[in-house]
Every structure is written in structure tokens, then in C-alpha cells.
mmCIF file of C-alpha atoms in Angstrom:
data_model
loop_
_atom_site.group_PDB
_atom_site.id
_atom_site.type_symbol
_atom_site.label_atom_id
_atom_site.label_comp_id
_atom_site.label_asym_id
_atom_site.label_seq_id
_atom_site.Cartn_x
_atom_site.Cartn_y
_atom_site.Cartn_z
ATOM 1 C CA MET K 619 15.872 72.081 -33.146
ATOM 2 C CA GLY K 620 15.761 68.971 -35.675
ATOM 3 C CA GLU K 621 15.025 65.547 -33.950
ATOM 4 C CA SER K 622 18.660 63.587 -33.556
ATOM 5 C CA PRO K 623 18.066 60.355 -36.841
ATOM 6 C CA VAL K 624 16.855 56.632 -35.870
ATOM 7 C CA LEU K 625 20.056 54.289 -37.069
ATOM 8 C CA ILE K 626 18.030 51.374 -38.551
ATOM 9 C CA ILE K 627 20.699 48.321 -37.946
ATOM 10 C CA PRO K 628 20.445 45.931 -40.631
ATOM 11 C CA ASP K 629 19.173 41.893 -39.291
ATOM 12 C CA VAL K 630 22.386 40.613 -40.233
ATOM 13 C CA LEU K 631 24.644 43.289 -38.729
ATOM 14 C CA PHE K 632 21.922 42.818 -35.641
ATOM 15 C CA ARG K 633 23.429 39.204 -35.541
ATOM 16 C CA ILE K 634 27.004 39.649 -35.445
ATOM 17 C CA LEU K 635 26.966 42.501 -32.967
ATOM 18 C CA TRP K 636 24.595 40.403 -30.435
ATOM 19 C CA ALA K 637 26.771 37.737 -31.184
ATOM 20 C CA LEU K 638 30.453 39.554 -30.209
ATOM 21 C CA THR K 639 27.995 40.356 -26.570
ATOM 22 C CA LEU K 640 28.251 36.851 -26.415
ATOM 23 C CA LEU K 641 31.535 36.515 -26.634
ATOM 24 C CA SER K 642 32.699 39.311 -24.023
ATOM 25 C CA PHE K 643 31.351 37.271 -20.981
ATOM 26 C CA PRO K 644 33.275 34.800 -19.699
ATOM 27 C CA HIS K 645 32.269 31.045 -20.102
ATOM 28 C CA LYS K 646 30.847 29.524 -16.809
ATOM 29 C CA ILE K 647 30.135 26.250 -18.636
ATOM 30 C CA ALA K 648 32.361 24.845 -21.087
ATOM 31 C CA GLY K 649 30.398 21.889 -21.610
ATOM 32 C CA ILE K 650 28.321 19.277 -20.726
ATOM 33 C CA ARG K 651 30.010 16.669 -18.143
ATOM 34 C CA LYS K 652 29.772 13.298 -18.749
ATOM 35 C CA ASP K 653 30.808 11.594 -15.604
ATOM 36 C CA VAL K 654 27.457 13.015 -13.406
ATOM 37 C CA GLY K 655 25.161 10.207 -13.431
ATOM 38 C CA LEU K 656 21.401 10.739 -13.207
ATOM 39 C CA PRO K 657 20.526 8.734 -9.436
ATOM 40 C CA GLN K 658 19.398 5.889 -10.781
ATOM 41 C CA LYS K 659 15.216 4.813 -9.777
ATOM 42 C CA LEU K 660 15.166 2.276 -7.096
ATOM 43 C CA VAL K 661 12.761 -0.440 -7.639
ATOM 44 C CA CYS K 662 11.605 -2.993 -4.926
ATOM 45 C CA ARG K 663 9.844 -6.160 -5.005
ATOM 46 C CA ASN K 664 6.741 -6.871 -3.288
ATOM 47 C CA THR K 665 4.987 -9.692 -2.464
ATOM 48 C CA VAL K 666 1.596 -8.357 -3.574
ATOM 49 C CA GLN K 667 -0.369 -11.104 -1.396
ATOM 50 C CA GLY K 668 -2.989 -9.362 0.569
ATOM 51 C CA ARG K 669 -5.675 -6.532 -0.063
ATOM 52 C CA HIS K 670 -4.410 -4.559 2.511
ATOM 53 C CA LEU K 671 -0.501 -5.449 3.177
ATOM 54 C CA LEU K 672 2.698 -5.848 1.310
ATOM 55 C CA ALA K 673 6.187 -6.899 2.520
ATOM 56 C CA ASP K 674 8.860 -5.531 0.061
ATOM 57 C CA ASP K 675 12.207 -7.462 -0.484
ATOM 58 C CA ASN K 676 14.196 -3.914 1.978
ATOM 59 C CA GLY K 677 12.124 -5.875 5.302
ATOM 60 C CA TYR K 678 9.452 -3.531 5.503
ATOM 61 C CA VAL K 679 5.713 -3.621 5.701
ATOM 62 C CA CYS K 680 3.508 -1.037 4.471
ATOM 63 C CA THR K 681 -0.451 -0.996 3.451
ATOM 64 C CA ALA K 682 -1.170 -1.653 -0.259
ATOM 65 C CA LEU K 683 -1.698 2.116 -0.406
ATOM 66 C CA SER K 684 0.861 3.540 0.745
ATOM 67 C CA VAL K 685 3.155 1.587 -1.401
ATOM 68 C CA TYR K 686 5.096 3.653 -3.628
ATOM 69 C CA PRO K 687 3.850 3.232 -7.485
ATOM 70 C CA TRP K 688 6.762 4.716 -8.873
ATOM 71 C CA THR K 689 9.732 2.030 -7.320
ATOM 72 C CA TYR K 690 6.652 -0.525 -5.933
ATOM 73 C CA CYS K 691 8.553 0.609 -2.010
ATOM 74 C CA CYS K 692 7.461 0.571 1.236
ATOM 75 C CA PRO K 693 7.826 4.101 2.834
ATOM 76 C CA GLU K 694 10.760 3.306 5.386
ATOM 77 C CA THR K 695 8.929 5.114 8.249
ATOM 78 C CA GLY K 696 8.567 1.450 10.200
ATOM 79 C CA GLU K 697 10.023 -0.890 12.303
ATOM 80 C CA ARG K 698 12.404 -3.092 9.244
ATOM 81 C CA PHE K 699 12.054 -6.828 9.267
ATOM 82 C CA SER K 700 9.192 -6.147 11.533
ATOM 83 C CA CYS K 701 7.917 -9.593 13.175
ATOM 84 C CA GLN K 702 4.850 -8.319 14.206
ATOM 85 C CA GLY K 703 2.616 -11.120 15.431
ATOM 86 C CA CYS K 704 5.341 -13.850 14.793
ATOM 87 C CA ASN K 705 6.112 -16.741 17.966
ATOM 88 C CA LEU K 706 10.029 -16.368 17.777
ATOM 89 C CA VAL K 707 10.120 -20.045 19.108
ATOM 90 C CA SER K 708 7.585 -21.236 17.018
ATOM 91 C CA LYS K 709 9.040 -18.981 13.776
ATOM 92 C CA CYS K 710 5.307 -19.116 12.594
ATOM 93 C CA CYS K 711 3.457 -15.747 12.124
ATOM 94 C CA ASN K 712 -0.104 -15.005 12.093
ATOM 95 C CA SER K 713 0.689 -12.589 8.723
ATOM 96 C CA TYR K 714 1.910 -13.274 5.426
ATOM 97 C CA GLU K 715 3.294 -10.290 5.140
ATOM 98 C CA TYR K 716 5.264 -9.737 8.458
ATOM 99 C CA CYS K 717 6.505 -13.620 8.120
ATOM 100 C CA VAL K 718 8.464 -12.183 5.027
ATOM 101 C CA SER K 719 9.792 -9.391 6.725
ATOM 102 C CA CYS K 720 10.937 -11.142 10.057
ATOM 103 C CA CYS K 721 12.420 -13.975 7.626
ATOM 104 C CA LEU K 722 14.479 -11.040 6.088
ATOM 105 C CA ASN K 723 16.275 -10.259 8.892
ATOM 106 C CA PRO K 724 20.020 -11.335 8.564
ATOM 107 C CA SER K 725 20.203 -12.663 11.691
ATOM 108 C CA VAL K 726 17.108 -14.836 10.702
ATOM 109 C CA THR K 727 18.204 -15.783 7.362
ATOM 110 C CA GLU K 728 21.355 -15.681 6.106
ATOM 111 C CA GLU K 729 21.411 -15.212 2.347
ATOM 112 C CA ASP K 730 24.423 -17.902 1.872
ATOM 113 C CA ALA K 731 23.118 -20.844 3.165
ATOM 114 C CA VAL K 732 19.798 -20.136 1.718
ATOM 115 C CA LEU K 733 21.427 -19.519 -1.735
ATOM 116 C CA LYS K 734 22.455 -23.071 -1.543
ATOM 117 C CA LEU K 735 19.266 -24.789 -0.545
ATOM 118 C CA LYS K 736 17.078 -26.786 -2.795
ATOM 119 C CA ILE K 737 13.467 -25.385 -4.001
ATOM 120 C CA ALA K 738 12.485 -29.299 -4.067
ATOM 121 C CA LYS K 739 14.242 -33.005 -2.994
ATOM 122 C CA PRO K 740 15.477 -33.618 -6.510
ATOM 123 C CA VAL K 741 19.049 -33.436 -7.163
ATOM 124 C CA THR K 742 18.253 -31.451 -10.013
ATOM 125 C CA ALA K 743 15.718 -29.000 -8.594
ATOM 126 C CA GLY K 744 17.060 -25.452 -8.877
ATOM 127 C CA THR K 745 17.716 -23.159 -5.794
ATOM 128 C CA TYR K 746 16.489 -19.608 -4.524
ATOM 129 C CA PRO K 747 18.052 -16.940 -6.233
ATOM 130 C CA SER K 748 17.669 -14.703 -3.310
ATOM 131 C CA ALA K 749 16.594 -14.120 0.602
ATOM 132 C CA PHE K 750 13.545 -12.695 -0.144
ATOM 133 C CA ASP K 751 12.302 -15.322 -2.729
ATOM 134 C CA PHE K 752 13.204 -18.179 -0.309
ATOM 135 C CA CYS K 753 11.122 -15.868 2.413
ATOM 136 C CA VAL K 754 8.252 -15.645 -0.031
ATOM 137 C CA GLY K 755 7.827 -19.621 -1.006
ATOM 138 C CA ARG K 756 8.920 -20.467 2.981
ATOM 139 C CA CYS K 757 5.889 -18.030 4.069
ATOM 140 C CA ARG K 758 3.312 -19.416 1.751
ATOM 141 C CA HIS K 759 4.240 -23.104 2.044
ATOM 142 C CA ASN K 760 5.093 -24.646 4.469
ATOM 143 C CA SER K 761 4.391 -28.076 5.841
ATOM 144 C CA ALA K 762 5.053 -27.051 8.898
ATOM 145 C CA SER K 763 2.324 -24.700 9.696
ATOM 146 C CA VAL K 764 -0.353 -27.535 9.131
ATOM 147 C CA VAL K 765 -1.632 -30.597 10.256
ATOM 148 C CA HIS K 766 -1.610 -33.438 7.610
ATOM 149 C CA GLU K 767 -1.422 -30.584 4.786
ATOM 150 C CA ASN K 768 -5.109 -30.463 4.496
ATOM 151 C CA ALA K 769 -5.495 -28.369 7.468
ATOM 152 C CA TYR K 770 -3.909 -25.246 9.614
ATOM 153 C CA VAL K 771 -2.809 -26.270 12.658
ATOM 154 C CA SER K 772 -3.183 -22.196 14.659
ATOM 155 C CA ASP K 773 -3.628 -18.666 12.981
ATOM 156 C CA PHE K 774 0.350 -19.088 13.336
ATOM 157 C CA HIS K 775 0.235 -20.705 9.926
ATOM 158 C CA HIS K 776 2.730 -18.610 8.133
ATOM 159 C CA CYS K 777 6.216 -20.138 9.127
ATOM 160 C CA TYR K 778 9.640 -18.531 7.738
ATOM 161 C CA SER K 779 11.367 -21.179 9.919
ATOM 162 C CA LEU K 780 14.132 -23.743 7.881
ATOM 163 C CA GLN K 781 12.952 -28.028 8.581
ATOM 164 C CA THR K 782 14.809 -29.318 11.482
ATOM 165 C CA ASN K 783 15.154 -32.475 13.414
ATOM 166 C CA SER K 784 15.307 -34.061 9.465
ATOM 167 C CA SER K 785 18.382 -35.158 9.751
ATOM 168 C CA ARG K 786 19.390 -39.177 9.371
ATOM 169 C CA VAL K 787 22.496 -38.587 11.349
ATOM 170 C CA ILE K 788 22.073 -40.613 15.105
ATOM 171 C CA GLU K 789 23.217 -38.627 17.791
ATOM 172 C CA PRO K 790 25.061 -39.548 20.656
ATOM 173 C CA ASN K 791 23.998 -41.921 23.270
ATOM 174 C CA PHE K 792 20.651 -41.733 21.880
ATOM 175 C CA GLU K 793 20.004 -45.664 21.769
ATOM 176 C CA ARG K 794 20.522 -45.173 25.259
ATOM 177 C CA ARG K 795 18.205 -42.414 25.819
ATOM 178 C CA LEU K 796 16.128 -45.653 24.891
ATOM 179 C CA ALA K 797 16.798 -47.594 27.150
ATOM 180 C CA GLY K 798 13.767 -50.038 28.475
ATOM 181 C CA ILE K 799 11.509 -48.450 26.263
ATOM 182 C CA ASP K 800 9.254 -50.657 23.668
ATOM 183 C CA ILE K 801 8.402 -48.704 20.086
ATOM 184 C CA VAL K 802 5.023 -50.052 19.262
ATOM 185 C CA ILE K 803 2.909 -48.871 15.931
ATOM 186 C CA GLY K 804 -0.701 -48.351 16.984
ATOM 187 C CA LYS K 805 -3.018 -48.950 14.442
ATOM 188 C CA GLN K 806 -5.122 -46.149 12.191
ATOM 189 C CA GLY K 807 -6.548 -43.817 14.241
ATOM 190 C CA GLU K 808 -5.552 -45.078 17.903
ATOM 191 C CA SER K 809 -3.718 -43.016 20.425
ATOM 192 C CA CYS K 810 -0.609 -43.661 21.767
ATOM 193 C CA ASN K 811 -2.098 -44.034 25.039
ATOM 194 C CA SER K 812 -4.146 -46.676 23.494
ATOM 195 C CA ALA K 813 -1.559 -48.999 21.755
ATOM 196 C CA CYS K 814 0.817 -49.071 24.998
ATOM 197 C CA ILE K 815 -2.093 -50.416 26.954
ATOM 198 C CA SER K 816 -3.070 -53.177 24.320
ATOM 199 C CA LYS K 817 0.661 -54.639 25.004
ATOM 200 C CA GLY K 818 -0.152 -54.069 28.323
ATOM 201 C CA LYS K 819 2.171 -51.036 29.046
ATOM 202 C CA SER K 820 2.042 -47.590 29.209
ATOM 203 C CA CYS K 821 3.056 -44.363 27.016
ATOM 204 C CA VAL K 822 5.878 -42.785 28.044
ATOM 205 C CA SER K 823 4.896 -39.102 26.968
ATOM 206 C CA ASN K 824 8.513 -37.918 27.687
ATOM 207 C CA LYS K 825 9.970 -39.898 25.335
ATOM 208 C CA LEU K 826 7.799 -39.261 22.371
ATOM 209 C CA SER K 827 10.536 -36.033 21.801
ATOM 210 C CA VAL K 828 13.361 -38.680 21.390
ATOM 211 C CA ILE K 829 11.470 -40.431 18.740
ATOM 212 C CA ASN K 830 10.225 -37.505 16.835
ATOM 213 C CA ARG K 831 12.877 -37.869 14.027
ATOM 214 C CA CYS K 832 12.693 -38.997 10.796
ATOM 215 C CA GLU K 833 15.745 -41.719 10.921
ATOM 216 C CA LEU K 834 13.249 -43.249 13.726
ATOM 217 C CA LEU K 835 10.258 -43.446 11.816
ATOM 218 C CA GLU K 836 11.738 -45.252 8.657
ATOM 219 C CA LYS K 837 12.913 -47.638 10.901
ATOM 220 C CA TYR K 838 9.878 -49.113 11.937
ATOM 221 C CA MET K 839 7.929 -47.626 8.940
ATOM 222 C CA ARG K 840 8.053 -47.412 5.184
ATOM 223 C CA CYS K 841 7.298 -44.024 4.891
ATOM 224 C CA LYS K 842 7.672 -44.345 1.118
ATOM 225 C CA GLY K 843 10.784 -42.194 0.950
ATOM 226 C CA SER K 844 9.198 -38.951 2.384
ATOM 227 C CA CYS K 845 8.984 -37.527 6.309
ATOM 228 C CA PHE K 846 7.726 -34.326 6.207
ATOM 229 C CA ALA K 847 7.871 -31.669 9.299
ATOM 230 C CA SER K 848 4.126 -31.384 10.364
ATOM 231 C CA MET K 849 2.293 -30.010 13.381
ATOM 232 C CA GLY K 850 0.111 -32.318 15.527
ATOM 233 C CA ALA K 851 -0.787 -34.093 19.000
ATOM 234 C CA ASP K 852 -0.399 -37.116 16.838
ATOM 235 C CA GLN K 853 2.885 -37.265 15.848
ATOM 236 C CA PRO K 854 5.650 -38.796 15.019
ATOM 237 C CA ALA K 855 3.530 -40.767 12.898
ATOM 238 C CA GLU K 856 2.930 -42.221 9.280
ATOM 239 C CA VAL K 857 0.052 -41.290 6.959
ATOM 240 C CA ALA K 858 -2.330 -44.458 6.252
ATOM 241 C CA ASP K 859 -2.477 -45.323 2.871
ATOM 242 C CA ASN K 860 -5.972 -45.037 2.260
ATOM 243 C CA ALA K 861 -5.679 -40.924 3.261
ATOM 244 C CA PRO K 862 -7.062 -38.830 0.880
ATOM 245 C CA LYS K 863 -3.924 -37.866 -1.784
ATOM 246 C CA ASP K 864 -3.263 -34.658 -0.791
ATOM 247 C CA MET K 865 -2.512 -35.882 2.614
ATOM 248 C CA TYR K 866 0.537 -38.111 0.896
ATOM 249 C CA PRO K 867 -0.780 -41.057 1.858
ATOM 250 C CA GLY K 868 2.561 -43.305 3.228
ATOM 251 C CA ALA K 869 4.740 -40.429 4.063
ATOM 252 C CA CYS K 870 5.555 -39.854 7.610
ATOM 253 C CA LEU K 871 5.179 -37.077 9.627
ATOM 254 C CA TYR K 872 7.244 -35.719 12.568
ATOM 255 C CA SER K 873 6.619 -32.593 14.441
ATOM 256 C CA GLN K 874 8.603 -29.074 15.034
ATOM 257 C CA THR K 875 6.945 -28.414 17.924
ATOM 258 C CA ASP K 876 7.694 -31.112 20.519
ATOM 259 C CA SER K 877 5.407 -29.027 23.180
ATOM 260 C CA MET K 878 2.492 -30.504 21.034
ATOM 261 C CA LEU K 879 3.187 -33.862 21.219
ATOM 262 C CA SER K 880 1.075 -36.118 23.566
ATOM 263 C CA CYS K 881 0.279 -39.939 24.621
ATOM 264 C CA ASP K 882 -3.710 -39.045 23.743
ATOM 265 C CA GLY K 883 -3.461 -37.737 19.999
ATOM 266 C CA SER K 884 -4.473 -39.245 17.468
ATOM 267 C CA HIS K 885 -5.769 -38.970 13.864
ATOM 268 C CA LYS K 886 -8.029 -41.047 11.714
ATOM 269 C CA GLN K 887 -5.567 -41.427 8.925
ATOM 270 C CA THR K 888 -2.359 -41.809 10.552
ATOM 271 C CA ARG K 889 -1.074 -44.568 12.430
ATOM 272 C CA ARG K 890 1.494 -43.443 15.841
ATOM 273 C CA LEU K 891 5.152 -44.249 16.500
ATOM 274 C CA CYS K 892 4.545 -44.833 20.194
ATOM 275 C CA PRO K 893 7.294 -45.272 22.972
ATOM 276 C CA CYS K 894 5.831 -47.473 25.933
ATOM 277 C CA ALA K 895 7.242 -49.284 29.111
#
């Protein structure tokens, strides 16, 4: 019995048969859908400040080693808008990164209000493009965190609060609150106790918070057009003209923390505004 002949299919014929075979199956994919987009890559901005911690613009804090290298975002595993190490009364923190995180909380910083703020005093100064830019700058540079612009008042020197008590509007019944009080300007480096005693009077400590205002400082002192928030027991006060340039000679200082005000406070580079009776 002879062997069956081997059928040899030419290459061209093989390709035709293969094409017909493919056409015989139903097409599950008719084409490429153009309306299906790939997931967009999320990229965060972060503080890139310290060696150990980062705060991103979502309000999370993480270590520099745990930040996602392809998005620059912190893992969303910890507390968002964390105020760890922050004093919620003074609104100051002992960590720059947690200051930024706490500041980003919408209940703390309203973005609509922040976007209207001027970065500097001149009318031509720019505004903050976002709440993150405000918090990053505010926590890093804040006159409320230093004493006379050249020394930290405490470890809690990263502050996110807006400056308060700087309005030039006189409160109702303001003058009545100072009835019977003589406003005395102390000598450079002199405490209010000493300044009042030199006038035969005593310093009235509970009135320090009443005169701790820019409008009062500007009424009795020159202030040279500047009134800054600061923190110190010797405030309200005016920086002496012979003070170092980094202390803003001639500028006035008011304290954002009334509890720090003291009749005993003094500084060798300031002249105090004192309530005496």
C-alpha cells in the first residue's frame, strides 16, 4: 500500500487561506476608542525644606524617604492637616512642615481670602497664587515668631496666623478703657515699671493689652511708617534709631500674645509705650 502524497501549499496560497480564516471569526474589537483616557499622573508640590520631613500641598506630612518619587506626594496614610507640635492658641508650631500642614486646613486658612492678600506692603506687590504658597511663606517668614526680628522667641517659631491687632480703626469705647491712664514713653532699654516710677506713678499691667495696638503706637511714637507684629515682654515699643539695621530701627512693635506683656519687660534696643496711673 503506497504512502499518501504530501500536499505542498505555495506561500501565497497559505497567506490567502490564513486571511480567510481570520475573517471567518467575529470581530470583538472594531477599533480603538479615542474617548478612553489614561489616568493622569498626579503631581504634588512639597516644602523640600528639612532633611527629614516634607509637607505636600494636600496637607500631608511624611519623611523625605517615604515621599513618592514619581509624584512628589506623601503617602495618604497619616493625619491630613496635622497640627502636631502646634500651639492652637498662638498658632505657632515647633516644626515647619507641621506648620504648613496645619495652615492648609480650610477651617484655618480660607483660600479665597488668602488669594486677595498682598505678599508685601506696596500696592504694586503681588498676591499669593494658592493657599500652599501662603502657608509655605507664612510658616517660614513670620515677624510674630521673633523678638525684634533677630532672635526666636521660643521653639514654637513657625507661625501660620494672619497678623491681627494691626488695624488702624479705633474700637468703640476705646478711649474710655484708658480713662485715668497716662501714656508714658520710656527711655531706651527702660521697663514700664521704671518709666512710670520716674513719673511718680505705677505701671498698670492690665492696660498693656489695651495700648498694644499700632494706632496707639503711631499716635505717641514716630514708627517711621512701619508697625510690625512681634512677641516680647517689652512690647508695645519702638525700636531705637541706633539699633542694628536687621532690627528695623524706628519701627514700632506690637505683640500678638497679650499674655507675654509685662511691666517688667525691657530690651536694650527699644523704647516702651507704658500705661501709668
